[in-house]
Tab-separated table of C-alpha atoms in Angstrom:
chain	number	residue	atom	x	y	z
A	58	UNK	CA	-42.277	12.047	-10.680
A	59	UNK	CA	-40.534	11.261	-7.658
A	60	UNK	CA	-42.531	7.997	-6.913
A	61	UNK	CA	-41.582	6.640	-10.508
A	62	UNK	CA	-37.942	7.558	-9.757
A	63	UNK	CA	-38.076	5.436	-6.379
A	64	UNK	CA	-39.636	2.505	-8.176
A	65	UNK	CA	-37.211	2.621	-10.983
A	66	UNK	CA	-34.364	2.658	-8.360
A	67	UNK	CA	-35.848	-0.216	-6.374
A	68	UNK	CA	-36.223	-2.250	-9.598
A	69	UNK	CA	-32.525	-1.952	-10.381
A	70	UNK	CA	-31.530	-2.590	-6.850
A	71	UNK	CA	-33.559	-5.862	-7.142
A	72	UNK	CA	-31.539	-6.951	-10.134
A	73	UNK	CA	-28.196	-6.191	-8.482
A	74	UNK	CA	-26.238	-9.685	-8.709
A	75	UNK	CA	-25.713	-9.818	-4.975
A	76	UNK	CA	-27.752	-7.870	-2.473
A	77	UNK	CA	-26.496	-6.870	1.160
A	78	UNK	CA	-27.648	-9.211	3.623
A	79	UNK	CA	-30.872	-8.294	5.505
A	80	UNK	CA	-29.476	-9.561	9.053
A	81	UNK	CA	-26.128	-10.055	10.499
A	82	UNK	CA	-24.059	-12.785	9.541
A	83	UNK	CA	-23.169	-13.953	13.314
A	84	UNK	CA	-19.643	-13.502	13.357
A	85	UNK	CA	-18.537	-13.982	17.192
A	86	UNK	CA	-15.382	-13.131	18.733
A	87	UNK	CA	-15.033	-16.904	19.660
A	88	UNK	CA	-14.376	-17.738	15.746
A	89	UNK	CA	-11.652	-14.688	15.901
A	90	UNK	CA	-9.801	-16.075	18.806
A	91	UNK	CA	-9.798	-19.740	17.591
A	92	UNK	CA	-6.215	-21.069	18.284
A	93	UNK	CA	-6.150	-22.279	14.639
A	94	UNK	CA	-7.305	-18.888	12.989
A	95	UNK	CA	-4.795	-17.182	15.483
A	96	UNK	CA	-1.996	-19.342	14.530
A	97	UNK	CA	-2.750	-18.872	10.405
A	98	UNK	CA	-2.959	-14.927	11.280
A	99	UNK	CA	0.490	-15.143	12.902
A	100	UNK	CA	1.803	-17.120	9.885
A	101	UNK	CA	0.425	-14.450	7.815
A	102	UNK	CA	1.917	-11.470	9.333
A	103	UNK	CA	5.344	-12.988	9.613
A	104	UNK	CA	5.316	-14.057	6.012
A	105	UNK	CA	4.464	-10.390	5.189
A	106	UNK	CA	7.491	-9.148	7.490
A	107	UNK	CA	7.232	-5.602	8.357
A	108	UNK	CA	8.791	-3.102	10.951
A	109	UNK	CA	7.959	-3.111	14.610
A	110	UNK	CA	5.315	-0.801	16.119
A	111	UNK	CA	5.627	1.865	19.048
A	112	UNK	CA	6.531	-1.094	21.540
A	113	UNK	CA	9.695	-2.031	19.539
A	114	UNK	CA	8.820	-5.635	19.452
A	115	UNK	CA	9.973	-7.139	16.331
A	116	UNK	CA	8.696	-10.255	14.439
A	117	UNK	CA	11.417	-12.233	15.826
A	118	UNK	CA	10.650	-11.353	19.220
A	119	UNK	CA	6.840	-12.081	19.214
A	120	UNK	CA	6.526	-15.552	19.700
A	121	UNK	CA	8.420	-15.320	23.189
A	122	UNK	CA	6.636	-12.302	24.228
A	123	UNK	CA	3.221	-13.772	23.082
A	124	UNK	CA	3.818	-16.865	25.142
A	125	UNK	CA	4.316	-14.705	28.073
A	126	UNK	CA	1.514	-12.303	27.574
A	127	UNK	CA	-1.221	-13.922	25.365
A	128	UNK	CA	-3.340	-15.199	28.270
A	129	UNK	CA	-4.019	-11.716	29.835
A	130	UNK	CA	-4.490	-10.425	26.221
A	131	UNK	CA	-6.981	-13.215	25.574
A	132	UNK	CA	-8.938	-12.080	28.831
A	133	UNK	CA	-9.034	-8.517	27.829
A	134	UNK	CA	-10.292	-9.307	24.322
A	135	UNK	CA	-13.277	-11.496	25.711
A	136	UNK	CA	-13.965	-9.109	28.714
A	137	UNK	CA	-13.672	-6.166	26.294
A	138	UNK	CA	-10.993	-3.958	27.880
A	139	UNK	CA	-8.402	-4.911	25.348
A	140	UNK	CA	-7.003	-1.484	24.291
A	141	UNK	CA	-4.749	-1.418	20.868
A	142	UNK	CA	-1.584	0.303	20.901
A	143	UNK	CA	-1.375	3.714	18.667
A	144	UNK	CA	0.046	2.927	15.350
A	145	UNK	CA	3.543	4.326	14.378
A	146	UNK	CA	3.566	7.029	11.837
A	147	UNK	CA	5.813	6.529	8.898
A	148	UNK	CA	5.955	8.973	5.949
A	149	UNK	CA	7.035	7.535	2.540
A	150	UNK	CA	7.520	9.364	-0.791
A	151	UNK	CA	4.757	9.204	-3.446
A	152	UNK	CA	5.891	8.332	-6.884
A	153	UNK	CA	4.135	11.600	-8.037
A	154	UNK	CA	5.544	13.833	-5.334
A	155	UNK	CA	4.228	14.417	-1.722
A	156	UNK	CA	4.170	12.089	1.200
A	157	UNK	CA	2.000	9.296	1.879
A	158	UNK	CA	1.339	8.506	5.743
A	159	UNK	CA	1.360	5.037	6.772
A	160	UNK	CA	0.185	3.744	10.367
A	161	UNK	CA	2.263	0.572	11.538
A	162	UNK	CA	0.528	-1.095	14.312
A	163	UNK	CA	2.679	-3.258	16.795
A	164	UNK	CA	3.004	-6.886	15.825
A	165	UNK	CA	0.414	-8.114	18.378
A	166	UNK	CA	-2.215	-5.782	16.943
A	167	UNK	CA	-1.490	-6.860	13.578
A	168	UNK	CA	-2.059	-10.427	14.422
A	169	UNK	CA	-5.395	-9.712	16.112
A	170	UNK	CA	-6.406	-7.649	12.861
A	171	UNK	CA	-5.339	-10.348	10.644
A	172	UNK	CA	-7.520	-12.825	12.780
A	173	UNK	CA	-10.433	-10.753	12.265
A	174	UNK	CA	-9.947	-10.389	8.562
A	175	UNK	CA	-9.541	-14.252	8.084
A	176	UNK	CA	-13.284	-14.556	9.514
A	177	UNK	CA	-14.899	-11.516	8.019
A	178	UNK	CA	-13.390	-11.588	4.615
A	179	UNK	CA	-14.946	-14.917	3.353
A	180	UNK	CA	-18.237	-13.774	4.508
A	181	UNK	CA	-18.506	-10.269	3.220
A	182	UNK	CA	-16.622	-10.647	-0.034
A	183	UNK	CA	-19.177	-12.144	-1.765
A	184	UNK	CA	-21.628	-9.231	-1.366
A	185	UNK	CA	-19.080	-6.845	-2.999
A	186	UNK	CA	-19.284	-5.639	-6.499
A	187	UNK	CA	-18.065	-7.634	-9.410
A	188	UNK	CA	-16.423	-4.345	-10.323
A	189	UNK	CA	-14.289	-3.927	-7.311
A	190	UNK	CA	-10.796	-5.591	-7.674
A	191	UNK	CA	-8.570	-4.089	-4.772
A	192	UNK	CA	-7.555	-6.251	-1.920
A	193	UNK	CA	-9.824	-9.196	-2.517
A	194	UNK	CA	-9.299	-12.878	-3.012
A	195	UNK	CA	-8.213	-14.087	-6.546
A	196	UNK	CA	-8.416	-10.424	-8.075
A	197	UNK	CA	-5.727	-8.133	-8.780
A	198	UNK	CA	-5.104	-4.687	-10.296
A	199	UNK	CA	-4.226	-6.896	-13.598
A	200	UNK	CA	-7.966	-7.767	-13.583
A	201	UNK	CA	-9.293	-3.886	-13.200
A	202	UNK	CA	-6.950	-2.815	-16.204
A	203	UNK	CA	-8.398	-5.657	-18.374
A	204	UNK	CA	-11.913	-4.540	-17.654
A	205	UNK	CA	-11.126	-1.136	-18.892
A	206	UNK	CA	-9.550	-2.676	-21.838
A	207	UNK	CA	-12.711	-4.775	-22.527
A	208	UNK	CA	-14.838	-1.332	-22.219
A	209	UNK	CA	-12.566	0.001	-25.071
A	210	UNK	CA	-13.199	-2.953	-27.187
A	211	UNK	CA	-17.062	-2.487	-26.486
A	212	UNK	CA	-16.841	0.975	-27.888
A	213	UNK	CA	-16.307	3.270	-25.003
A	214	UNK	CA	-14.105	5.887	-25.979
A	215	UNK	CA	-13.931	8.451	-22.808
A	216	UNK	CA	-13.145	7.661	-19.262
A	217	UNK	CA	-14.104	9.702	-15.983
A	218	UNK	CA	-10.964	9.465	-13.909
A	219	UNK	CA	-11.832	10.126	-10.240
A	220	UNK	CA	-9.074	10.427	-7.556
A	221	UNK	CA	-10.350	10.551	-3.925
A	222	UNK	CA	-8.288	13.202	-1.745
A	223	UNK	CA	-6.707	11.376	0.958
A	224	UNK	CA	-9.344	8.863	1.032
A	225	UNK	CA	-7.877	6.648	3.894
A	226	UNK	CA	-7.499	9.776	6.021
A	227	UNK	CA	-11.158	10.861	5.652
A	228	UNK	CA	-13.113	7.665	6.304
A	229	UNK	CA	-16.003	8.426	8.305
A	230	UNK	CA	-16.273	6.227	11.459
A	231	UNK	CA	-19.777	6.324	12.094
A	232	UNK	CA	-20.743	5.404	8.660
A	233	UNK	CA	-18.235	2.522	8.274
A	234	UNK	CA	-19.276	1.043	11.593
A	235	UNK	CA	-23.056	1.089	10.398
A	236	UNK	CA	-22.127	-0.641	7.250
A	237	UNK	CA	-20.180	-3.382	9.573
A	238	UNK	CA	-23.103	-3.941	11.748
A	239	UNK	CA	-24.740	-5.523	8.668
A	240	UNK	CA	-22.427	-8.411	9.224
A	241	UNK	CA	-21.465	-8.566	12.758
A	242	UNK	CA	-23.707	-9.318	15.475
A	243	UNK	CA	-21.209	-9.550	18.223
A	244	UNK	CA	-20.952	-6.202	20.011
A	245	UNK	CA	-17.527	-7.237	21.307
A	246	UNK	CA	-16.236	-7.516	17.806
A	247	UNK	CA	-17.802	-4.184	16.962
A	248	UNK	CA	-16.185	-2.369	19.697
A	249	UNK	CA	-12.949	-4.061	19.010
A	250	UNK	CA	-12.754	-2.681	15.704
A	251	UNK	CA	-13.941	0.817	16.562
A	252	UNK	CA	-11.048	0.565	19.167
A	253	UNK	CA	-8.539	-0.082	16.439
A	254	UNK	CA	-10.068	2.935	14.452
A	255	UNK	CA	-9.635	5.009	17.595
A	256	UNK	CA	-6.405	3.832	18.646
A	257	UNK	CA	-4.589	7.011	17.743
A	258	UNK	CA	-1.163	8.066	16.042
A	259	UNK	CA	2.220	8.167	17.538
A	260	UNK	CA	4.571	10.486	15.737
A	261	UNK	CA	7.797	12.386	17.228
A	262	UNK	CA	7.048	11.012	20.618
A	263	UNK	CA	3.512	12.678	20.873
A	264	UNK	CA	0.178	10.659	20.493
A	265	UNK	CA	-2.714	12.084	18.332
A	266	UNK	CA	-6.399	11.061	18.564
A	267	UNK	CA	-8.009	9.661	15.381
A	268	UNK	CA	-11.457	10.790	15.101
A	269	UNK	CA	-11.811	9.904	11.266
A	270	UNK	CA	-9.764	7.833	8.851
A	271	UNK	CA	-8.451	4.221	8.583
A	272	UNK	CA	-4.521	4.054	8.903
A	273	UNK	CA	-2.821	2.741	5.844
A	274	UNK	CA	-0.545	-0.333	6.957
A	275	UNK	CA	-2.748	-2.361	9.049
A	276	UNK	CA	-4.149	-5.872	7.713
A	277	UNK	CA	-7.743	-4.627	8.560
A	278	UNK	CA	-7.642	-1.377	6.595
A	279	UNK	CA	-7.981	-2.574	3.008
A	280	UNK	CA	-11.056	-4.466	3.957
A	281	UNK	CA	-12.729	-1.809	5.744
A	282	UNK	CA	-11.749	0.448	2.665
A	283	UNK	CA	-13.727	-1.874	0.486
A	284	UNK	CA	-16.779	-1.759	3.069
A	285	UNK	CA	-16.799	1.884	3.017
A	286	UNK	CA	-16.728	2.266	-0.756
A	287	UNK	CA	-19.360	-0.491	-1.484
A	288	UNK	CA	-21.758	2.328	-1.254
A	289	UNK	CA	-20.085	3.823	-4.123
A	290	UNK	CA	-20.080	0.618	-6.251
A	291	UNK	CA	-23.762	0.276	-5.741
A	292	UNK	CA	-24.597	3.694	-6.771
A	293	UNK	CA	-22.513	3.072	-9.942
A	294	UNK	CA	-24.180	-0.114	-10.588
A	295	UNK	CA	-27.732	1.047	-10.131
A	296	UNK	CA	-26.804	3.795	-12.374
A	297	UNK	CA	-25.935	1.171	-15.295
A	298	UNK	CA	-22.306	2.474	-15.385
A	299	UNK	CA	-19.432	0.678	-16.521
A	300	UNK	CA	-16.477	1.064	-14.202
A	301	UNK	CA	-13.548	-0.772	-12.451
A	302	UNK	CA	-12.489	0.372	-8.913
A	303	UNK	CA	-9.190	-0.695	-7.290
A	304	UNK	CA	-9.108	0.497	-3.631
A	305	UNK	CA	-9.655	4.199	-3.851
A	306	UNK	CA	-8.711	4.558	-7.474
A	307	UNK	CA	-11.619	4.135	-10.191
A	308	UNK	CA	-12.351	4.798	-13.651
A	309	UNK	CA	-15.807	4.967	-15.352
A	310	UNK	CA	-16.087	4.476	-19.001
A	311	UNK	CA	-18.352	6.438	-21.230
A	312	UNK	CA	-18.912	6.935	-24.787
A	313	UNK	CA	-18.909	10.828	-25.041
A	314	UNK	CA	-17.364	13.944	-23.348
A	315	UNK	CA	-20.760	15.343	-22.361
A	316	UNK	CA	-21.786	11.886	-20.814
A	317	UNK	CA	-18.498	11.860	-18.852
A	318	UNK	CA	-19.076	15.348	-17.585
A	319	UNK	CA	-22.731	14.727	-16.354
A	320	UNK	CA	-21.549	11.423	-14.607
A	321	UNK	CA	-18.722	12.967	-13.116
A	322	UNK	CA	-20.953	15.756	-11.408
A	323	UNK	CA	-23.365	12.924	-10.167
A	324	UNK	CA	-20.513	11.068	-8.592
A	325	UNK	CA	-19.137	14.112	-6.962
A	326	UNK	CA	-22.521	14.893	-5.435
A	327	UNK	CA	-22.685	11.098	-3.942
A	328	UNK	CA	-19.238	11.364	-2.759
A	329	UNK	CA	-19.745	14.665	-0.802
A	330	UNK	CA	-22.769	12.716	0.901
A	331	UNK	CA	-20.141	10.090	1.809
A	332	UNK	CA	-18.041	13.074	3.297
A	333	UNK	CA	-15.367	11.992	0.618
A	334	UNK	CA	-14.121	14.823	-1.476
A	335	UNK	CA	-12.385	14.483	-4.701
A	336	UNK	CA	-8.850	15.676	-5.932
A	337	UNK	CA	-9.970	17.987	-8.661
A	338	UNK	CA	-6.243	18.488	-9.966
A	339	UNK	CA	-6.177	14.736	-10.440
A	340	UNK	CA	-9.641	14.132	-11.724
A	341	UNK	CA	-11.224	14.636	-14.981
A	342	UNK	CA	-12.894	13.470	-18.089
A	343	UNK	CA	-10.457	12.257	-20.995
A	344	UNK	CA	-10.103	10.138	-23.890
A	345	UNK	CA	-9.147	6.461	-23.428
A	346	UNK	CA	-5.946	7.156	-24.970
A	347	UNK	CA	-5.103	9.845	-22.602
A	348	UNK	CA	-6.184	7.479	-19.412
A	349	UNK	CA	-3.338	6.318	-17.048
A	350	UNK	CA	-4.812	3.655	-14.669
A	351	UNK	CA	-2.997	1.785	-12.105
A	352	UNK	CA	0.503	2.501	-14.042
A	353	UNK	CA	-0.959	1.636	-17.557
A	354	UNK	CA	-2.126	3.329	-20.617
A	355	UNK	CA	-4.176	2.366	-23.514
A	356	UNK	CA	-2.793	2.411	-26.810
A	357	UNK	CA	-5.958	1.370	-29.148
A	358	UNK	CA	-6.907	-2.054	-27.482
A	359	UNK	CA	-3.113	-2.665	-26.145
A	360	UNK	CA	-2.251	-2.240	-22.568
A	361	UNK	CA	1.033	-0.391	-22.071
A	362	UNK	CA	3.016	0.652	-18.973
A	363	UNK	CA	2.673	4.397	-18.493
A	364	UNK	CA	5.771	7.069	-19.179
A	365	UNK	CA	5.674	7.634	-15.338
A	366	UNK	CA	5.918	4.007	-14.491
A	367	UNK	CA	9.057	3.693	-16.859
A	368	UNK	CA	10.446	6.849	-15.274
A	369	UNK	CA	10.136	5.468	-11.857
A	370	UNK	CA	11.490	2.055	-13.122
A	371	UNK	CA	14.708	4.018	-14.472
A	372	UNK	CA	14.952	6.047	-11.117
A	373	UNK	CA	14.865	3.109	-8.950
A	374	UNK	CA	17.502	1.216	-11.356
A	375	UNK	CA	19.866	4.377	-11.217
A	376	UNK	CA	19.529	4.183	-7.272
A	377	UNK	CA	20.477	0.324	-7.317
A	378	UNK	CA	23.597	1.132	-9.814
A	379	UNK	CA	24.855	4.247	-8.352
A	380	UNK	CA	28.568	3.955	-8.445
A	381	UNK	CA	29.065	5.289	-4.908
A	382	UNK	CA	26.955	2.733	-3.273
A	383	UNK	CA	29.686	0.950	-1.413
A	384	UNK	CA	28.076	-2.751	-1.175
A	385	UNK	CA	29.183	-6.067	-2.389
A	386	UNK	CA	28.296	-7.321	-5.873
A	387	UNK	CA	26.279	-10.369	-4.512
A	388	UNK	CA	24.020	-7.906	-2.736
A	389	UNK	CA	23.790	-5.417	-5.627
A	390	UNK	CA	22.652	-8.339	-8.154
A	391	UNK	CA	20.338	-9.659	-5.389
A	392	UNK	CA	18.629	-6.271	-5.376
A	393	UNK	CA	18.451	-5.684	-8.893
A	394	UNK	CA	16.972	-9.206	-9.409
A	395	UNK	CA	14.282	-8.727	-7.024
A	396	UNK	CA	13.461	-5.341	-8.005
A	397	UNK	CA	13.437	-6.124	-12.032
A	398	UNK	CA	11.257	-9.191	-11.348
A	399	UNK	CA	8.739	-7.725	-9.053
A	400	UNK	CA	8.448	-4.853	-11.733
A	401	UNK	CA	8.008	-7.086	-14.480
A	402	UNK	CA	5.562	-9.501	-12.602
A	403	UNK	CA	3.413	-6.367	-12.522
A	404	UNK	CA	4.078	-4.585	-15.558
A	405	UNK	CA	4.573	-7.644	-17.558
A	406	UNK	CA	0.988	-7.156	-18.369
A	407	UNK	CA	2.076	-4.904	-20.952
A	408	UNK	CA	2.790	-6.701	-24.332
A	409	UNK	CA	5.046	-3.466	-25.494
A	410	UNK	CA	8.416	-5.302	-26.434
A	411	UNK	CA	10.032	-2.447	-28.336
A	412	UNK	CA	11.918	-0.636	-25.607
A	413	UNK	CA	13.130	-3.715	-23.710
A	414	UNK	CA	16.389	-4.484	-25.551
A	415	UNK	CA	17.597	-0.615	-25.105
A	416	UNK	CA	16.715	-0.865	-21.508
A	417	UNK	CA	18.898	-3.925	-21.197
A	418	UNK	CA	21.705	-2.261	-22.881
A	419	UNK	CA	21.162	0.923	-20.476
A	420	UNK	CA	21.350	-1.442	-17.355
A	421	UNK	CA	24.486	-3.385	-18.561
A	422	UNK	CA	26.397	-0.025	-19.302
A	423	UNK	CA	25.358	1.217	-15.716
A	424	UNK	CA	26.740	-2.171	-14.088
A	425	UNK	CA	29.862	-1.810	-16.080
A	426	UNK	CA	30.004	1.669	-14.800
A	427	UNK	CA	30.217	0.500	-11.346
A	428	UNK	CA	32.903	-2.163	-11.945
A	429	UNK	CA	35.161	0.625	-13.490
A	430	UNK	CA	34.473	2.829	-10.338
A	431	UNK	CA	35.501	-0.248	-8.239
A	432	UNK	CA	38.712	-0.428	-10.357
A	433	UNK	CA	39.681	3.092	-10.299
A	434	UNK	CA	43.220	2.928	-10.103
A	435	UNK	CA	44.770	2.542	-13.581
A	436	UNK	CA	46.889	-0.658	-12.695
A	437	UNK	CA	43.965	-2.402	-11.231
A	438	UNK	CA	41.974	-1.546	-14.322
A	439	UNK	CA	44.336	-2.664	-16.509
A	440	UNK	CA	44.966	-5.827	-14.597
A	441	UNK	CA	41.455	-6.805	-14.486
A	442	UNK	CA	40.574	-6.031	-17.938
A	443	UNK	CA	43.600	-8.191	-19.076
A	444	UNK	CA	42.292	-11.107	-16.966
A	445	UNK	CA	39.020	-10.791	-18.755
A	446	UNK	CA	40.556	-11.334	-21.947
A	447	UNK	CA	40.976	-7.794	-23.342
A	448	UNK	CA	43.986	-7.125	-25.531
A	449	UNK	CA	46.836	-5.196	-23.792
A	450	UNK	CA	46.705	-1.987	-25.787
A	451	UNK	CA	43.045	-1.723	-25.442
A	452	UNK	CA	43.520	-2.298	-21.529
A	453	UNK	CA	46.132	0.304	-20.948
A	454	UNK	CA	44.027	2.678	-23.154
A	455	UNK	CA	41.133	2.200	-20.863
A	456	UNK	CA	43.354	2.170	-17.580
A	457	UNK	CA	44.852	5.443	-18.426
A	458	UNK	CA	41.963	7.374	-19.791
A	459	UNK	CA	40.675	10.218	-17.974
A	460	UNK	CA	37.260	9.961	-19.370
A	461	UNK	CA	34.209	9.300	-16.900
A	462	UNK	CA	33.145	5.941	-15.715
A	463	UNK	CA	29.866	5.861	-17.602
A	464	UNK	CA	31.146	7.042	-20.800
A	465	UNK	CA	34.087	4.503	-20.858
A	466	UNK	CA	31.418	1.881	-20.120
A	467	UNK	CA	30.344	2.087	-23.622
A	468	UNK	CA	33.742	1.567	-25.022
A	469	UNK	CA	34.633	-1.611	-27.046
A	470	UNK	CA	37.136	-2.583	-24.604
A	471	UNK	CA	34.987	-2.650	-21.813
A	472	UNK	CA	32.133	-4.504	-23.414
A	473	UNK	CA	34.523	-7.157	-24.525
A	474	UNK	CA	35.808	-7.860	-20.946
A	475	UNK	CA	32.662	-7.187	-19.056
A	476	UNK	CA	30.447	-9.012	-21.839
A	477	UNK	CA	26.868	-9.965	-21.589
A	478	UNK	CA	27.569	-13.594	-20.722
A	479	UNK	CA	30.081	-12.670	-18.067
A	480	UNK	CA	27.487	-10.368	-16.433
A	481	UNK	CA	24.670	-12.977	-16.643
A	482	UNK	CA	27.271	-15.716	-14.706
A	483	UNK	CA	27.794	-12.979	-12.221
A	484	UNK	CA	24.219	-12.714	-11.490
A	485	UNK	CA	22.970	-9.768	-13.524
A	486	UNK	CA	19.370	-10.476	-14.680
A	487	UNK	CA	18.093	-9.522	-18.039
A	488	UNK	CA	14.609	-7.397	-18.168
A	489	UNK	CA	14.003	-8.901	-21.561
A	490	UNK	CA	14.370	-12.385	-20.614
A	491	UNK	CA	11.946	-11.441	-17.698
A	492	UNK	CA	9.449	-10.084	-20.138
A	493	UNK	CA	9.786	-13.198	-22.295
A	494	UNK	CA	9.266	-15.505	-19.185
A	495	UNK	CA	6.239	-13.516	-18.029
A	496	UNK	CA	4.548	-14.098	-21.499
A	497	UNK	CA	5.788	-17.444	-22.635
A	498	UNK	CA	6.833	-19.398	-19.556
């Protein structure tokens, strides 16, 4: 029986769209250190901006620093004695609570990592699964969401939603390096990547060793994550399962709850072998209508942003329109425009239009509240409302009112003076207009 199972597995592997290479792909350090490749790496790092590492060297300071030090750094890279600096630990809040730990490499290490990625990615990416969409050229989270939408159209009614527990912090270095040896035959490149993995973390003035994990924040980390999880993709494909993966977030589509629980148990056992435990609190089997994937939910065959995503959007808008934030209007409108456009570029995938007019109304009301707070003195408030064409009696009523700013922002007088056209001319962006532009150009 075991022999039959082995033969079946080998047959399934034979029909896999793209097999792993049987020999290394001759990636050499000289390709990485090619001046043209390094220049493109620097341009990419500069475009992505980002903070300084533990050495304090900022992006704008790097060209002069590199001019003075690059010759010795290159010698160290070629001879194999270059040692990357520890990454700087930064904690940022997660949308669902808790903190996400990022590791910010210094600018020079980011440039070297990006140079490695530019050589390695084009060669290694074709061997990845078609169901993997995270951190890959010409693929996006939208593609992964559309794949799940396609599964629903094919009659898949349930989903196995699996959340890996602290994936980036638990990547096994030995297994990862074993995977990389399939693509890299230059021991200097393998040793350099290994040194980046073991560079350590600096937090509160103390350096901690990193024996496991891939620090989030460097250009190399996403590619290494995909290399590590490709074994999982192969396992799911060899089991003829429908799935979509974006980084460490993946969903398997099934047609019944019983099938879902069987698949979940098998995947858990496989991930245990990879030393990657799952987060039981965030993993389970559910109906497609209850699934939340990459910030979206599925209503029938429609894609809609999730309630959590909408709540995060409102929370951020409240932060950008808080009346105690003492900044000029040019900056406030600019921050609102950047955030709303960015949010819509991602969540505009949803064709759910109904809440947009009310969101626009709510946004304008909060902006009007900020104007009233700025005009807090009665005489100033009356003078500005009159200047905007509000009748004298109405302006006096608003100016002398003791009601709160948010409540006054709803009154007819304030809406007349600070009307939609006026706010638009000042620079306030429309959520509805962004949605229309996303869908209809």
